[in-house]
XYZ file of C-alpha atoms in Angstrom:
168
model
C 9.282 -9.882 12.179
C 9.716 -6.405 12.217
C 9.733 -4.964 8.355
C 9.861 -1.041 8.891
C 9.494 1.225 12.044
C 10.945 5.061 11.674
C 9.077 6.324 14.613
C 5.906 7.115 12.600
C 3.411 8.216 14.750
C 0.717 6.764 12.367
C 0.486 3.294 9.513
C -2.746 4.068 7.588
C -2.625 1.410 5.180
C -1.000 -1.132 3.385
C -1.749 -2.738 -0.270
C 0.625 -5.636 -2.054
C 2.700 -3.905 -5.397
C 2.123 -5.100 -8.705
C 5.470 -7.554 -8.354
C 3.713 -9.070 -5.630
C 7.024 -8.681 -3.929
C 6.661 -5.223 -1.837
C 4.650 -3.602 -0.139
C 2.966 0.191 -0.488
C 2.278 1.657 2.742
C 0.865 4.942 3.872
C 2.525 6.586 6.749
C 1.955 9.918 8.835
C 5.856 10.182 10.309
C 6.326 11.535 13.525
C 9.771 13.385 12.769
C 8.788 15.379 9.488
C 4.662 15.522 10.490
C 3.961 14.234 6.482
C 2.172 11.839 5.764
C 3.593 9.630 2.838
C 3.092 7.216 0.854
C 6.157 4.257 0.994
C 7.250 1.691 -1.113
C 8.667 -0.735 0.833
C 10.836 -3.071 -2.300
C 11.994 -6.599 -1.317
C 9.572 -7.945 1.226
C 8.512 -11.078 0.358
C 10.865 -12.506 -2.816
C 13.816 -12.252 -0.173
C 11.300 -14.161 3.055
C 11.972 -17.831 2.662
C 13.104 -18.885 5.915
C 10.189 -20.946 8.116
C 11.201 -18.596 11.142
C 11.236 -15.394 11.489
C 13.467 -14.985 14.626
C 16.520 -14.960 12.799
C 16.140 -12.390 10.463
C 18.757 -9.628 10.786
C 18.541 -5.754 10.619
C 19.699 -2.822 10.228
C 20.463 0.223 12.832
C 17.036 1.392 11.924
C 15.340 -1.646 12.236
C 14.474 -1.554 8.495
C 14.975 -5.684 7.613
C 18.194 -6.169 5.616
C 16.422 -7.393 2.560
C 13.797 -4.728 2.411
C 14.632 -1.152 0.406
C 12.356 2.002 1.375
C 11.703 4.366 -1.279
C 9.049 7.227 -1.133
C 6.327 7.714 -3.561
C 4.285 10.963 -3.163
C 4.361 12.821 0.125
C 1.656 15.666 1.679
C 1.463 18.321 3.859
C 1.967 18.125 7.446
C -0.590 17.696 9.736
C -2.548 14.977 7.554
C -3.360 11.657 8.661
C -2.357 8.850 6.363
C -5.491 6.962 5.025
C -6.679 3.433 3.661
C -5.365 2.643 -0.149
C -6.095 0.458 -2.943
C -4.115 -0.579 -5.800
C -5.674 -1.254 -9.708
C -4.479 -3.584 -12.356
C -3.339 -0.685 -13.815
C -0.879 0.418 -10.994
C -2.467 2.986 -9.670
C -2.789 3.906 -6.541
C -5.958 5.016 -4.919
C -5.439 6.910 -1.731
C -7.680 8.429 0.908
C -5.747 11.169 2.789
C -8.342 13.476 5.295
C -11.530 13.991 3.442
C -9.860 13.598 -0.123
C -9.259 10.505 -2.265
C -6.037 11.042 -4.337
C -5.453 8.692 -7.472
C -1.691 8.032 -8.367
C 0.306 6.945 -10.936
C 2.958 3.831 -9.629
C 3.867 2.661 -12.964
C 7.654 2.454 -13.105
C 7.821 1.936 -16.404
C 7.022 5.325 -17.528
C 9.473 7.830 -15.191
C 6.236 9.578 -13.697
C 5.941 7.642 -10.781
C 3.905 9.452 -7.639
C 2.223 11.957 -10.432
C -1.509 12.552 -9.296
C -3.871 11.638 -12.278
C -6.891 12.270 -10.318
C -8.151 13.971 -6.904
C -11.754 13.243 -5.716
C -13.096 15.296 -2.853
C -15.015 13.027 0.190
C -17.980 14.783 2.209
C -16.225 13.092 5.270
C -12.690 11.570 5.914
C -12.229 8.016 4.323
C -12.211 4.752 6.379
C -11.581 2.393 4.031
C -10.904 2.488 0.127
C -11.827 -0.315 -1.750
C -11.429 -1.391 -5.813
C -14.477 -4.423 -6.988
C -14.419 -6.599 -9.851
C -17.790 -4.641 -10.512
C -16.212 -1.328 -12.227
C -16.788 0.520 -8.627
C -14.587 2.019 -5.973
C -16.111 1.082 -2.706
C -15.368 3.834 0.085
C -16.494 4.424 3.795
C -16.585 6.988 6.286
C -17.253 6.641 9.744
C -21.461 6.772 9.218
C -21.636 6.179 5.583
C -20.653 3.860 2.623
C -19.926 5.572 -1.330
C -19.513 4.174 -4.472
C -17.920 5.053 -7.211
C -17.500 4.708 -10.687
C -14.511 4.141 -12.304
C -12.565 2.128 -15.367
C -10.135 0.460 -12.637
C -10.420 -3.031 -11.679
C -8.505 -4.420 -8.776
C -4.927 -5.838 -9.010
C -5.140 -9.772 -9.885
C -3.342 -11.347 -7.195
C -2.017 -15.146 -7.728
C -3.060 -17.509 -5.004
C -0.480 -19.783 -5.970
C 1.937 -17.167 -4.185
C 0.314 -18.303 -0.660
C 2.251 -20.372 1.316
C 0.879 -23.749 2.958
C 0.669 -24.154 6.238
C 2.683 -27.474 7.214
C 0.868 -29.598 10.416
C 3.154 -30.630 12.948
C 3.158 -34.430 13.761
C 2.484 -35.178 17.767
């Protein structure tokens, strides 16, 4: 099932919120040439229906259920990058060759602030947060790690569905 599609040329990456019920995504649009970084509200509290080939949208194929709301947004001509989300709700970004940490916390009105920029030697691959105290990152040749006071978001398994087997 189609959840969002707004003609953006690039999806860089996607990471679950702290609700567990959306979605962050970052996205290089094709109309405004920003990348961005979404929040994509609703996604999976409002999915309980075994198929998805009923599920109705709207006129820009956004799903009905699912509210888009944008977080932080760069410059043009950037390509969105691979993120990771803390227990903390933060946000760690890669966007070109820099690694932008961001505040997501609701709770506190400064939502999409930048606590933290760290500058890569090459542009990020893949962003990663480790139970270890490090921030695991990757370039196209090469593999860095970080320190940092983050851990990763805890993520309940119990949230998984189960796959029911169909009787011959």
């Amino acid at each position: 099932r189609l959840l969002y599609s707004a003609g953006a040329t690039q999806i860089g990456d996607l990471a679950l919120d702290e609700h567990w019920t959306g979605l962050y995504v970052s996205v290089k649009s094709s109309k405004t040439k920003k990348t961005v970084l979404l929040h994509l509200e609703n996604v999976i509290e409002n999915d309980h229906d075994e198929d998805d080939n009923q599920d109705e949208t709207d006129g820009d194929n956004h799903h009905s259920a699912v509210s888009t709301r944008e977080v932080y947004s760069w410059g043009t001509g950037l390509d969105a990058g691979p993120l990771a989300m803390d227990n903390s709700h933060h946000c760690f970004i890669a966007v070109q060759d820099q690694l932008y940490i961001l505040n997501n916390n609701n709770n506190n009105n400064k939502q999409g602030e930048v606590l933290g920029q760290i500058k890569l030697p090459a542009k990020a691959t893949s962003v990663t947060l480790a139970e270890d105290g490090f921030l695991y990152v990757t370039t196209a040749s090469d593999l860095y790690r970080i320190k940092t006071r983050s851990k990763p978001m805890k993520i309940p398994t119990n949230l998984v569905r189960k796959v029911s087997k169909k009787k011959k």
